[in-house]
Amino acid sequence: MTLQQWAGAGVVLGVLLTALTLAVMVGKPLRRLARQNDEFREDWYGRPARPGRVAVPGVPERLALIEKELKPNSGSTLRDAIGRLEQRLEDHIRSHGGTT
């Protein structure tokens, strides 16, 4: 092999090693970002029930449940229960000479 052929092979080998190094350096953060994206999507959309595991509702479902609890209805929401408790507390304080 001539000196030019050795130099050419060295350049090709250097380019290949550089490309491999860049792929590894860029690939690691990209895999981490993909994993974080998967975790976020699982939290957002929830998980269906599987054998041995209960379903986990996603964020929209949980927000809908919270909104439902904040609207008054026939008296079974958390808001209604707190309102009744607040009224009882005010009545109690008033009956013992306090002011509200």
PDB file of C-alpha atoms in Angstrom:
ATOM      1  CA  MET A   1       0.000   0.000   0.000  1.00  0.00           C
ATOM      2  CA  THR A   2       1.227   3.441  -0.798  1.00  0.00           C
ATOM      3  CA  LEU A   3       1.418   6.326   1.603  1.00  0.00           C
ATOM      4  CA  GLN A   4      -1.562   8.012  -0.069  1.00  0.00           C
ATOM      5  CA  GLN A   5      -3.682   4.864   0.353  1.00  0.00           C
ATOM      6  CA  TRP A   6      -2.755   4.669   4.043  1.00  0.00           C
ATOM      7  CA  ALA A   7      -3.605   8.358   4.470  1.00  0.00           C
ATOM      8  CA  GLY A   8      -6.938   7.839   2.697  1.00  0.00           C
ATOM      9  CA  ALA A   9      -7.747   4.826   4.898  1.00  0.00           C
ATOM     10  CA  GLY A  10      -6.843   6.881   7.989  1.00  0.00           C
ATOM     11  CA  VAL A  11      -9.161   9.686   6.905  1.00  0.00           C
ATOM     12  CA  VAL A  12     -12.020   7.233   6.274  1.00  0.00           C
ATOM     13  CA  LEU A  13     -11.421   5.579   9.651  1.00  0.00           C
ATOM     14  CA  GLY A  14     -11.345   9.007  11.356  1.00  0.00           C
ATOM     15  CA  VAL A  15     -14.611  10.022   9.690  1.00  0.00           C
ATOM     16  CA  LEU A  16     -16.259   6.736  10.741  1.00  0.00           C
ATOM     17  CA  LEU A  17     -15.061   7.074  14.340  1.00  0.00           C
ATOM     18  CA  THR A  18     -16.209  10.704  14.459  1.00  0.00           C
ATOM     19  CA  ALA A  19     -19.642   9.757  13.123  1.00  0.00           C
ATOM     20  CA  LEU A  20     -19.936   6.923  15.651  1.00  0.00           C
ATOM     21  CA  THR A  21     -18.892   9.216  18.521  1.00  0.00           C
ATOM     22  CA  LEU A  22     -21.415  11.859  17.478  1.00  0.00           C
ATOM     23  CA  ALA A  23     -24.163   9.233  17.182  1.00  0.00           C
ATOM     24  CA  VAL A  24     -23.469   7.999  20.703  1.00  0.00           C
ATOM     25  CA  MET A  25     -23.238  11.533  22.132  1.00  0.00           C
ATOM     26  CA  VAL A  26     -26.462  12.675  20.476  1.00  0.00           C
ATOM     27  CA  GLY A  27     -28.261   9.362  20.946  1.00  0.00           C
ATOM     28  CA  LYS A  28     -28.010   9.281  24.745  1.00  0.00           C
ATOM     29  CA  PRO A  29     -29.821  12.598  25.366  1.00  0.00           C
ATOM     30  CA  LEU A  30     -32.373  11.711  22.685  1.00  0.00           C
ATOM     31  CA  ARG A  31     -33.151   8.389  24.407  1.00  0.00           C
ATOM     32  CA  ARG A  32     -33.530  10.211  27.750  1.00  0.00           C
ATOM     33  CA  LEU A  33     -35.840  12.771  26.119  1.00  0.00           C
ATOM     34  CA  ALA A  34     -37.894   9.982  24.537  1.00  0.00           C
ATOM     35  CA  ARG A  35     -38.199   8.229  27.911  1.00  0.00           C
ATOM     36  CA  GLN A  36     -39.339  11.466  29.587  1.00  0.00           C
ATOM     37  CA  ASN A  37     -41.845  11.990  26.792  1.00  0.00           C
ATOM     38  CA  ASP A  38     -43.204   8.466  27.326  1.00  0.00           C
ATOM     39  CA  GLU A  39     -43.547   9.103  31.074  1.00  0.00           C
ATOM     40  CA  PHE A  40     -45.353  12.396  30.461  1.00  0.00           C
ATOM     41  CA  ARG A  41     -47.732  10.828  27.944  1.00  0.00           C
ATOM     42  CA  GLU A  42     -48.475   7.971  30.339  1.00  0.00           C
ATOM     43  CA  ASP A  43     -49.216  10.464  33.130  1.00  0.00           C
ATOM     44  CA  TRP A  44     -51.355  12.622  30.835  1.00  0.00           C
ATOM     45  CA  TYR A  45     -53.380   9.876  29.159  1.00  0.00           C
ATOM     46  CA  GLY A  46     -53.376   7.372  32.020  1.00  0.00           C
ATOM     47  CA  ARG A  47     -52.975   3.613  31.835  1.00  0.00           C
ATOM     48  CA  PRO A  48     -55.634   1.023  31.087  1.00  0.00           C
ATOM     49  CA  ALA A  49     -56.243  -1.816  33.513  1.00  0.00           C
ATOM     50  CA  ARG A  50     -54.032  -4.865  33.042  1.00  0.00           C
ATOM     51  CA  PRO A  51     -54.018  -8.212  34.752  1.00  0.00           C
ATOM     52  CA  GLY A  52     -53.006  -7.523  38.348  1.00  0.00           C
ATOM     53  CA  ARG A  53     -53.092  -3.729  37.899  1.00  0.00           C
ATOM     54  CA  VAL A  54     -55.917  -1.237  38.206  1.00  0.00           C
ATOM     55  CA  ALA A  55     -56.468   1.454  35.592  1.00  0.00           C
ATOM     56  CA  VAL A  56     -54.833   4.820  36.247  1.00  0.00           C
ATOM     57  CA  PRO A  57     -56.908   7.749  34.950  1.00  0.00           C
ATOM     58  CA  GLY A  58     -55.217  10.467  32.930  1.00  0.00           C
ATOM     59  CA  VAL A  59     -55.087  14.162  33.717  1.00  0.00           C
ATOM     60  CA  PRO A  60     -58.246  15.110  31.753  1.00  0.00           C
ATOM     61  CA  GLU A  61     -60.268  12.455  33.596  1.00  0.00           C
ATOM     62  CA  ARG A  62     -58.947  13.570  36.977  1.00  0.00           C
ATOM     63  CA  LEU A  63     -59.682  17.234  36.192  1.00  0.00           C
ATOM     64  CA  ALA A  64     -63.217  16.318  35.144  1.00  0.00           C
ATOM     65  CA  LEU A  65     -63.721  14.584  38.508  1.00  0.00           C
ATOM     66  CA  ILE A  66     -62.431  17.636  40.369  1.00  0.00           C
ATOM     67  CA  GLU A  67     -64.701  19.960  38.385  1.00  0.00           C
ATOM     68  CA  LYS A  68     -67.638  17.683  39.113  1.00  0.00           C
ATOM     69  CA  GLU A  69     -66.866  17.878  42.847  1.00  0.00           C
ATOM     70  CA  LEU A  70     -66.817  21.679  42.719  1.00  0.00           C
ATOM     71  CA  LYS A  71     -70.356  21.984  41.287  1.00  0.00           C
ATOM     72  CA  PRO A  72     -73.257  21.798  43.728  1.00  0.00           C
ATOM     73  CA  ASN A  73     -75.720  18.994  43.169  1.00  0.00           C
ATOM     74  CA  SER A  74     -78.019  16.978  45.404  1.00  0.00           C
ATOM     75  CA  GLY A  75     -75.658  17.396  48.334  1.00  0.00           C
ATOM     76  CA  SER A  76     -73.175  14.607  47.688  1.00  0.00           C
ATOM     77  CA  THR A  77     -70.225  16.657  46.425  1.00  0.00           C
ATOM     78  CA  LEU A  78     -67.250  17.665  48.511  1.00  0.00           C
ATOM     79  CA  ARG A  79     -68.236  21.310  48.041  1.00  0.00           C
ATOM     80  CA  ASP A  80     -71.678  20.627  49.521  1.00  0.00           C
ATOM     81  CA  ALA A  81     -70.150  18.761  52.467  1.00  0.00           C
ATOM     82  CA  ILE A  82     -67.782  21.646  53.194  1.00  0.00           C
ATOM     83  CA  GLY A  83     -70.665  24.113  52.901  1.00  0.00           C
ATOM     84  CA  ARG A  84     -72.685  22.130  55.442  1.00  0.00           C
ATOM     85  CA  LEU A  85     -69.709  21.925  57.771  1.00  0.00           C
ATOM     86  CA  GLU A  86     -69.082  25.646  57.429  1.00  0.00           C
ATOM     87  CA  GLN A  87     -72.722  26.400  58.238  1.00  0.00           C
ATOM     88  CA  ARG A  88     -72.649  24.116  61.291  1.00  0.00           C
ATOM     89  CA  LEU A  89     -69.468  25.816  62.513  1.00  0.00           C
ATOM     90  CA  GLU A  90     -70.999  29.263  62.098  1.00  0.00           C
ATOM     91  CA  ASP A  91     -74.149  28.122  63.946  1.00  0.00           C
ATOM     92  CA  HIS A  92     -72.039  26.674  66.756  1.00  0.00           C
ATOM     93  CA  ILE A  93     -69.979  29.820  67.155  1.00  0.00           C
ATOM     94  CA  ARG A  94     -73.112  31.999  67.085  1.00  0.00           C
ATOM     95  CA  SER A  95     -74.828  29.817  69.694  1.00  0.00           C
ATOM     96  CA  HIS A  96     -71.896  30.294  72.085  1.00  0.00           C
ATOM     97  CA  GLY A  97     -71.851  34.064  71.856  1.00  0.00           C
ATOM     98  CA  GLY A  98     -69.144  34.409  69.200  1.00  0.00           C
ATOM     99  CA  THR A  99     -69.331  36.424  65.981  1.00  0.00           C
ATOM    100  CA  THR A 100     -68.540  35.377  62.469  1.00  0.00           C
TER     101      THR A 100
END
